[in-house]
Structures are given as structure tokens and as C-alpha cells.
Coordinates of C-alpha atoms in Angstrom, one line a residue:
X1 CA 36.2 72.7 65.7
X2 CA 36.0 68.9 65.6
X3 CA 34.0 67.2 68.4
X4 CA 36.0 66.4 71.5
X5 CA 36.8 62.8 72.5
X6 CA 34.9 61.3 75.5
X7 CA 37.0 60.9 78.6
X8 CA 36.9 57.2 79.5
X9 CA 39.7 55.5 81.4
X10 CA 39.8 51.9 82.5
X11 CA 41.5 52.7 85.8
X12 CA 40.3 56.2 86.9
X13 CA 41.4 55.9 90.5
X14 CA 44.9 54.6 89.6
X15 CA 45.5 57.5 87.2
X16 CA 44.3 60.1 89.7
X17 CA 46.7 58.7 92.3
X18 CA 49.5 58.7 89.8
X19 CA 48.8 62.2 88.6
X20 CA 48.7 63.6 92.2
X21 CA 52.0 61.9 93.0
X22 CA 53.8 63.8 90.3
X23 CA 56.2 66.6 91.5
X24 CA 54.7 70.1 91.3
X25 CA 56.0 72.1 88.4
X26 CA 56.0 75.8 88.0
X27 CA 53.1 77.7 86.5
X28 CA 54.8 77.9 83.1
X29 CA 54.8 74.1 82.5
X30 CA 51.8 72.3 81.0
X31 CA 51.6 68.5 81.1
X32 CA 49.8 66.7 78.3
X33 CA 49.0 63.0 78.2
X34 CA 49.1 61.2 74.8
X35 CA 46.2 58.7 74.6
X36 CA 47.0 57.6 71.0
X37 CA 44.5 59.4 68.7
X38 CA 43.7 62.0 71.3
X39 CA 45.2 63.9 74.3
X40 CA 44.2 64.8 77.8
X41 CA 45.3 67.3 80.4
X42 CA 44.4 67.5 84.0
X43 CA 44.2 69.7 87.1
X44 CA 45.2 73.4 86.7
X45 CA 46.6 72.6 83.2
X46 CA 43.1 71.4 82.1
X47 CA 41.6 74.7 83.3
X48 CA 44.2 76.7 81.5
X49 CA 43.7 74.8 78.2
X50 CA 39.9 75.2 78.5
X51 CA 40.2 79.0 78.8
X52 CA 42.9 79.3 76.2
X53 CA 41.6 77.0 73.5
X54 CA 37.9 76.4 74.1
X55 CA 37.3 79.8 75.7
X56 CA 35.0 78.2 78.3
X57 CA 35.3 76.0 81.3
X58 CA 32.2 74.0 80.4
X59 CA 34.4 71.5 78.5
X60 CA 36.1 70.5 81.8
X61 CA 35.0 67.1 83.1
X62 CA 35.6 65.5 86.5
X63 CA 37.7 62.3 86.3
X64 CA 36.5 60.3 89.3
X65 CA 33.4 59.6 91.3
X66 CA 32.9 63.0 92.9
X67 CA 34.1 66.6 92.8
X68 CA 36.1 66.3 96.1
X69 CA 38.3 63.4 95.1
X70 CA 38.1 63.8 91.3
X71 CA 40.4 65.4 88.9
X72 CA 39.4 68.2 86.5
X73 CA 40.2 67.0 83.0
X74 CA 39.9 68.1 79.4
X75 CA 40.4 66.2 76.1
X76 CA 41.8 67.4 72.8
X77 CA 41.8 66.0 69.3
X78 CA 45.1 65.9 67.3
X79 CA 44.1 69.2 65.6
X80 CA 43.3 71.0 68.8
X81 CA 46.5 69.7 70.4
X82 CA 48.6 71.1 67.7
X83 CA 46.8 74.4 67.8
X84 CA 47.4 74.6 71.5
X85 CA 51.0 73.6 71.1
X86 CA 51.6 76.6 68.7
X87 CA 49.8 79.0 71.0
X88 CA 51.5 77.9 74.1
X89 CA 55.1 77.7 72.8
X90 CA 55.2 80.5 70.2
X91 CA 53.0 83.1 71.8
X92 CA 52.5 82.4 75.5
X93 CA 56.0 81.4 76.4
X94 CA 54.9 78.1 78.1
X95 CA 56.8 74.9 78.5
X96 CA 55.3 71.6 77.5
X97 CA 55.7 68.0 78.7
X98 CA 54.1 65.2 76.7
X99 CA 53.7 61.9 78.6
X100 CA 53.1 58.5 77.1
X101 CA 52.3 55.0 78.4
X102 CA 54.0 52.6 76.1
X103 CA 52.9 49.4 77.9
X104 CA 50.9 48.9 81.0
X105 CA 48.2 51.1 82.4
X106 CA 50.3 53.2 84.7
X107 CA 53.6 53.1 83.0
X108 CA 53.6 56.8 82.1
X109 CA 56.9 58.5 81.1
X110 CA 57.7 62.0 79.9
X111 CA 58.8 61.3 76.3
X112 CA 58.9 64.9 74.9
X113 CA 59.8 68.3 76.4
X114 CA 59.5 71.6 74.6
X115 CA 60.0 75.2 75.5
X116 CA 60.0 78.5 73.6
X117 CA 63.7 78.2 72.7
X118 CA 63.9 74.4 72.3
X119 CA 61.3 73.0 69.9
X120 CA 63.3 70.0 68.7
X121 CA 61.0 67.3 70.2
X122 CA 57.8 68.8 68.7
X123 CA 59.0 70.1 65.3
X124 CA 56.9 67.5 63.5
X125 CA 53.8 68.6 65.5
X126 CA 54.3 72.3 64.8
X127 CA 54.8 71.6 61.1
X128 CA 55.6 74.8 59.1
X129 CA 54.4 77.2 61.7
X130 CA 57.9 78.2 62.9
X131 CA 58.5 81.5 61.1
X132 CA 61.9 82.2 62.7
X133 CA 64.6 80.2 64.4
X134 CA 63.9 79.6 68.1
X135 CA 67.0 81.2 69.7
X136 CA 67.9 80.1 73.2
X137 CA 70.5 81.7 75.4
X138 CA 72.3 81.0 78.7
X139 CA 73.9 83.7 80.7
X140 CA 76.4 83.7 83.6
X141 CA 77.5 86.9 85.4
X142 CA 80.4 87.9 87.6
X143 CA 79.6 91.1 89.6
X144 CA 82.0 92.2 92.3
X145 CA 82.0 95.5 94.2
X146 CA 85.5 96.4 93.1
X147 CA 85.1 95.3 89.5
X148 CA 82.9 96.0 86.5
X149 CA 80.1 93.5 85.7
X150 CA 81.4 90.8 83.4
X151 CA 78.8 88.8 81.4
X152 CA 79.3 85.5 79.5
X153 CA 76.7 84.1 77.2
X154 CA 76.2 81.2 74.9
X155 CA 73.3 81.0 72.5
X156 CA 72.1 78.3 70.1
X157 CA 69.9 77.7 67.2
X158 CA 69.4 73.9 67.4
X159 CA 67.6 73.8 64.0
X160 CA 70.8 74.7 62.1
X161 CA 73.3 73.4 64.8
X162 CA 75.1 76.6 65.6
X163 CA 76.6 77.7 69.0
X164 CA 77.5 81.3 69.5
X165 CA 79.5 82.7 72.5
X166 CA 80.3 86.2 73.7
X167 CA 81.8 87.8 76.8
X168 CA 81.6 91.5 77.6
X169 CA 81.6 94.2 80.3
X170 CA 78.3 95.8 81.2
X171 CA 77.0 98.7 83.4
X172 CA 74.6 98.5 86.3
X173 CA 71.6 98.6 84.0
X174 CA 72.9 95.7 81.9
X175 CA 72.3 97.8 78.7
X176 CA 74.6 95.6 76.6
X177 CA 72.9 92.4 77.7
X178 CA 69.5 93.9 76.9
X179 CA 70.8 94.9 73.4
X180 CA 72.1 91.4 72.9
X181 CA 68.7 89.9 73.6
X182 CA 67.1 92.2 71.1
X183 CA 69.8 91.6 68.4
X184 CA 69.4 87.8 68.6
X185 CA 65.7 87.6 69.0
X186 CA 66.0 85.3 72.0
X187 CA 62.9 83.3 72.9
X188 CA 64.2 81.7 76.2
X189 CA 67.0 82.5 78.6
X190 CA 68.7 80.2 81.1
X191 CA 69.9 81.7 84.4
X192 CA 71.3 80.4 87.6
X193 CA 68.8 79.7 90.4
X194 CA 69.2 81.6 93.6
X195 CA 71.0 79.8 96.4
X196 CA 68.0 80.2 98.7
X197 CA 65.0 82.5 99.4
X198 CA 67.1 84.3 102.1
X199 CA 70.2 84.7 99.9
X200 CA 68.8 86.2 96.8
X201 CA 71.3 87.7 94.4
X202 CA 70.3 91.4 93.7
X203 CA 72.2 91.3 90.4
X204 CA 70.5 88.1 89.3
X205 CA 67.1 89.7 90.2
X206 CA 68.0 92.7 88.0
X207 CA 69.0 90.5 85.2
X208 CA 65.7 88.5 85.4
X209 CA 63.7 91.7 85.3
X210 CA 65.4 92.8 82.1
X211 CA 64.8 89.4 80.5
X212 CA 61.2 89.5 81.4
X213 CA 60.8 93.0 80.1
X214 CA 62.1 91.8 76.7
X215 CA 59.3 89.2 76.6
X216 CA 61.8 86.3 77.0
X217 CA 60.9 83.1 78.9
X218 CA 63.1 82.4 81.9
X219 CA 64.4 78.9 82.8
X220 CA 66.2 78.7 86.1
X221 CA 69.0 76.1 86.2
X222 CA 71.1 74.9 89.2
X223 CA 74.6 76.4 89.6
X224 CA 76.2 73.0 88.9
X225 CA 75.0 73.1 85.3
X226 CA 77.2 76.1 84.7
X227 CA 80.4 74.2 85.7
X228 CA 83.1 74.0 83.0
X229 CA 84.8 70.8 84.0
X230 CA 83.6 68.8 81.0
X231 CA 82.9 71.6 78.5
X232 CA 86.1 71.0 76.3
X233 CA 85.2 67.3 76.0
X234 CA 81.6 68.1 75.2
X235 CA 82.6 70.6 72.5
X236 CA 85.1 68.2 71.0
X237 CA 82.2 65.7 70.4
X238 CA 79.8 68.3 69.0
X239 CA 81.9 70.5 66.8
X240 CA 82.8 70.0 63.1
X241 CA 86.2 71.4 63.7
X242 CA 88.6 68.5 64.0
X243 CA 91.1 70.5 66.1
X244 CA 91.2 69.9 69.8
X245 CA 88.7 72.0 71.7
X246 CA 91.5 73.3 73.9
X247 CA 93.0 75.1 70.8
X248 CA 89.8 77.1 70.1
X249 CA 90.1 80.8 71.1
X250 CA 86.5 80.8 72.4
X251 CA 87.5 78.4 75.2
X252 CA 89.4 81.2 76.9
X253 CA 86.0 82.9 77.6
X254 CA 85.4 81.2 81.0
X255 CA 82.0 82.7 81.8
X256 CA 80.8 82.0 78.2
X257 CA 82.0 78.4 78.6
X258 CA 80.0 78.1 81.8
X259 CA 76.9 79.2 79.9
X260 CA 77.7 76.8 77.1
X261 CA 77.9 73.9 79.5
X262 CA 74.4 74.8 80.9
X263 CA 72.9 75.2 77.4
X264 CA 74.3 71.9 76.1
X265 CA 72.9 70.1 79.1
X266 CA 69.5 71.8 78.8
X267 CA 69.1 71.0 75.1
X268 CA 70.3 67.4 75.6
X269 CA 72.2 67.4 72.3
X270 CA 74.8 64.9 73.7
X271 CA 72.0 62.3 74.0
X272 CA 71.5 62.2 70.3
X273 CA 74.5 60.7 68.4
X274 CA 73.4 62.4 65.2
X275 CA 74.5 65.7 66.6
X276 CA 78.2 64.6 67.0
X277 CA 80.5 66.5 64.7
X278 CA 77.7 68.7 63.3
X279 CA 77.8 71.9 65.3
X280 CA 79.7 75.1 64.5
X281 CA 81.0 77.5 67.2
X282 CA 81.5 81.2 66.6
X283 CA 82.1 84.3 68.6
X284 CA 79.5 87.1 68.5
X285 CA 80.8 90.7 68.4
X286 CA 78.3 92.9 70.2
X287 CA 79.7 96.1 68.6
X288 CA 79.0 95.0 65.0
X289 CA 75.2 95.4 65.4
X290 CA 72.8 98.2 66.1
X291 CA 71.9 98.5 69.8
X292 CA 68.2 98.8 70.8
X293 CA 66.6 98.3 74.2
X294 CA 63.1 96.8 74.7
X295 CA 61.4 100.2 74.9
X296 CA 62.8 101.3 71.6
X297 CA 61.9 98.0 70.0
X298 CA 58.3 98.4 71.1
X299 CA 58.1 102.1 70.1
X300 CA 59.4 101.4 66.6
X301 CA 57.0 98.5 66.1
X302 CA 59.8 96.5 64.5
X303 CA 58.5 93.0 65.3
X304 CA 54.9 91.6 65.6
X305 CA 53.5 91.1 69.1
X306 CA 51.9 87.9 70.2
X307 CA 48.4 89.3 69.9
X308 CA 48.8 91.4 66.7
X309 CA 46.0 90.4 64.4
X310 CA 47.3 92.0 61.2
X311 CA 50.5 91.1 59.5
X312 CA 51.1 94.7 58.6
X313 CA 51.1 96.0 62.1
X314 CA 54.9 95.8 62.3
X315 CA 57.9 96.7 60.1
X316 CA 58.8 93.0 59.9
X317 CA 55.2 92.1 58.8
X318 CA 55.4 94.7 56.0
X319 CA 58.8 93.6 54.7
X320 CA 58.4 89.8 55.2
X321 CA 57.3 88.5 51.9
X322 CA 59.9 85.7 51.5
X323 CA 58.5 82.4 50.3
X324 CA 60.6 80.2 52.6
X325 CA 62.0 81.0 56.1
X326 CA 65.4 79.5 55.7
X327 CA 68.6 80.8 54.2
X328 CA 67.7 84.5 54.5
X329 CA 71.3 85.7 54.5
X330 CA 72.2 84.0 51.3
X331 CA 69.1 85.3 49.6
X332 CA 70.0 88.8 50.6
X333 CA 73.2 88.5 48.5
X334 CA 71.0 88.3 45.4
X335 CA 68.7 91.2 46.2
X336 CA 70.4 93.5 43.7
X337 CA 69.8 91.0 40.8
X338 CA 66.2 90.5 41.9
X339 CA 65.6 94.2 42.1
X340 CA 67.1 94.9 38.6
X341 CA 65.4 91.9 36.8
X342 CA 61.7 91.8 37.6
X343 CA 61.2 88.7 35.4
X344 CA 63.8 86.8 37.3
X345 CA 62.2 87.7 40.6
X346 CA 58.7 86.7 39.6
X347 CA 59.8 83.4 38.0
X348 CA 61.7 82.3 41.2
X349 CA 58.8 83.3 43.5
X350 CA 55.9 81.9 41.6
X351 CA 57.5 78.8 39.9
X352 CA 60.3 77.6 42.2
X353 CA 60.4 78.9 45.8
X354 CA 56.8 78.4 46.4
X355 CA 57.2 74.6 46.4
X356 CA 60.5 74.4 48.4
X357 CA 60.1 73.0 51.9
X358 CA 62.3 73.8 55.0
X359 CA 65.4 71.9 54.0
X360 CA 67.1 72.1 57.4
X361 CA 64.2 70.5 59.2
X362 CA 63.7 68.0 56.3
X363 CA 67.3 66.9 56.6
X364 CA 67.0 66.4 60.4
X365 CA 64.2 64.0 59.9
X366 CA 66.5 61.9 57.6
X367 CA 69.4 62.1 60.1
X368 CA 67.1 61.0 63.0
X369 CA 65.7 58.1 61.0
X370 CA 62.2 59.5 61.2
X371 CA 61.6 60.3 57.5
X372 CA 58.6 58.7 55.8
X373 CA 57.7 58.3 52.1
X374 CA 56.2 61.9 52.0
X375 CA 59.6 63.3 53.1
X376 CA 61.4 61.3 50.4
X377 CA 59.0 62.6 47.8
X378 CA 59.5 66.2 49.0
X379 CA 63.3 65.8 48.8
X380 CA 63.0 64.3 45.3
X381 CA 60.8 67.3 44.2
X382 CA 63.5 69.7 45.3
X383 CA 66.2 67.8 43.4
X384 CA 64.3 67.7 40.1
X385 CA 63.8 71.5 40.4
X386 CA 67.5 72.4 40.7
X387 CA 68.1 72.4 37.0
X388 CA 65.2 74.8 36.6
X389 CA 66.8 77.1 39.3
X390 CA 70.1 77.1 37.5
X391 CA 68.5 77.6 34.1
X392 CA 66.6 80.7 35.4
X393 CA 69.8 82.3 36.5
X394 CA 71.6 81.7 33.2
X395 CA 72.3 84.8 31.2
X396 CA 70.6 87.3 33.6
X397 CA 73.4 87.9 36.2
X398 CA 77.0 88.7 36.1
X399 CA 79.6 86.0 36.8
X400 CA 80.0 86.9 40.5
X401 CA 76.3 86.6 41.4
X402 CA 75.8 83.6 39.1
X403 CA 78.7 81.7 40.8
X404 CA 77.3 82.5 44.3
X405 CA 73.9 81.2 43.4
X406 CA 75.2 78.1 41.7
X407 CA 77.4 77.2 44.7
X408 CA 74.4 77.6 47.0
X409 CA 72.2 75.3 44.9
X410 CA 74.8 72.7 44.4
X411 CA 75.5 72.7 48.2
X412 CA 71.8 72.1 48.9
X413 CA 71.7 69.2 46.4
X414 CA 74.7 67.6 48.0

């Protein structure tokens, strides 16, 4: 591990007063301060990073003149910062705030926020370490004594700009909701915050317990975020479909629309004009997929745990030998051809797919105006390989499969 930067600030007292004036966050949020070429963290967050990354508290230094009025602090290089970011978001279920001071000594502002289900702000820092799409879900329930429990959900994969909604009845154990969390591989779930400590909703508490048992991070949001007053207007701005949002059949799902309103606000997608007219909305049918609860998922060892050292300790690890993480569904359509023709499979794996980057994330860098020369070169390298892809498929597949693969390649090129 590279040597740690020395902690030297021009105005120690001013920073300590500023830090202690910040509102108290919950235990799941870590604040990190960007110092340019290095990073710092302070207080309880510094102790957590010291134990998580450095495995010792001896790296913690006191910022200030003495232990009583000082501030425990730890420094990180760029490499260590990115290592901690991956650990905290992808394995530990923490939330991250990154603060910067653009001008002036104490002009600190929170410029980036990330959570297990919302990695948009830190995608560049995580690089290619995101093996699966970070799915985030919001849920709203209606549970009355004389009626069955009605659940409305909205979930999103911001990396591919898709919104899914579903509304269904459930039992008192919320078995259908638990199965939905497993089906989608949800990383983070938004729920309504209780009205007060004295008026805790027992149904909401039961829901939170199920979410926690599934290993999903919980984010509590105010009830006002689940209001549907502006949802049709918001969807009209986000969706590709040129029809009025009022004509979409999904807007009849009132609970799901409340969840959609909360999710859209939490992700902040309306603040980025590049998202307008780019999202797709679809309705998820719970009955079309196998239902598993959290206990069955763990017993079958289907997915790797956060602390699994070997890639072969789960069914996913044994079967996951794809060269790139994106477009898994389209690749599955070509499984038969790859299985029959060994030469085709080996040629694609070794000569072509190995050098293909994540095109979704690469395209988002261009859309946001953050692409650099390296990104341009990577896009160029993909384009010049397309004739090789098409040539590899020539003469080895029937017309149906050949047409499917060609359409996919031409769509990527355009």
C-alpha cells in the first residue's frame, strides 16, 4: 500500500468547527473530503475507515492541538480511496458523501452522493468493478384491517435508464415482496419514514425486517416524497414514449406511482437534462419468475456473499464466465450457436469480446460531456472491430440467428 499523505491543514480550528457544525448523519453514511490529490475523513468515519481499510487505528491522527478539542482524522491516497469506495458501496451497504471546497478555505459543499443502489456520481471512481447493475427499489404499502395488503413498487437501473413498476396483493408475511427483492437483485430499498417514535407502523417494521434479512440497504424517505401530484409531468419529461403520460396503463397503479415519485426524487434524474426522453417504463409481472425467499437463496448458494473469497463458492461464480457484464439477455439468444460451434465461441471470446468496454457507461460519459481522449479511443476501437464481429458470424449460423446478431451489432455502432 502506498504511503499515506500527511495531514496538514492551514486552518485546523476553522475546519474542526465546520465539521462539528454539520448535521448528524445515520451510522450508514460516511463523509469523505476531497483535498485534490488525496482524501481525508474525520470523527467516527475516520475510525471506521482505519479499521476497514488499514486494519489498525494507529493510522488515526488528531487534528487540533489536543485530544480533548481535536478531531480524529485519517488520510487516503487516490488508490486507497477507490478501494474503500468499492468495499463500502458494493459489500458493506454504506452511503458515501464526497465534499469539496472549490474556492475559499471553508467553502465546503457536498458534490457527490452514492449509495448501494445509486452509483451514478462515482461510476468513474469505481471503474470496471461493478459486476452487476445496481438495482434500487421504492415501496409503498396500503394495509387495512378489512382489506388485503396492497403493495406498489418502482425499481430502476439508472445505468441503462429503465423504470419498472408493479402492484400486487400480499400476505401478512410479505412473501411476494420478498420474492420480488430476490428476483431483481435489489441493492437498496426506499421506504417511508415512521411518523414518530410513538406512532410506529407495525406493517412498516415488518417490511423493514424482510428487507434487512435479504441483505438490502434501507433508505428512509419522508412521506411527502411518495406523493403523486407531479408524477405524470415527471414521467412525461423522462420517458422516450412521446404519448402523454396520462395514457400509459402503468399510471393507473397509484401505489406504484407513489413509489416512482419517491425514486425519481431520490435519484435526482430530473436535475440532469441528459436524462430527458431517455428512460423506458415497463410493468413487471411477478408471476412470470421463480419465487425464492432469502432463506432458500442462501441455502442454495446461488449468489456470492460479500465475504466469499473464492469465485466458485456460488452457482453464479461457477457459471459467470462472460467477458463483459452488459447485454446478457441478447447474448443468451446466441447460446445455441456458441454451443454448437466451438471455433465461433473461442474466436469471439479471445479475439473480440475481451477488448470491448462497458458501452452503456462509456456512452453516458459522452452524454454528460465528461469523456476524455481515452474514451474516444476506446469508442474508436469498438467501431473498427465491428466488421470483424460480423465476419466471424458469416457462414456459421442460420439466417435467424445471423440477423439477430447483425441487428445488435449495428445498433451498438449507431
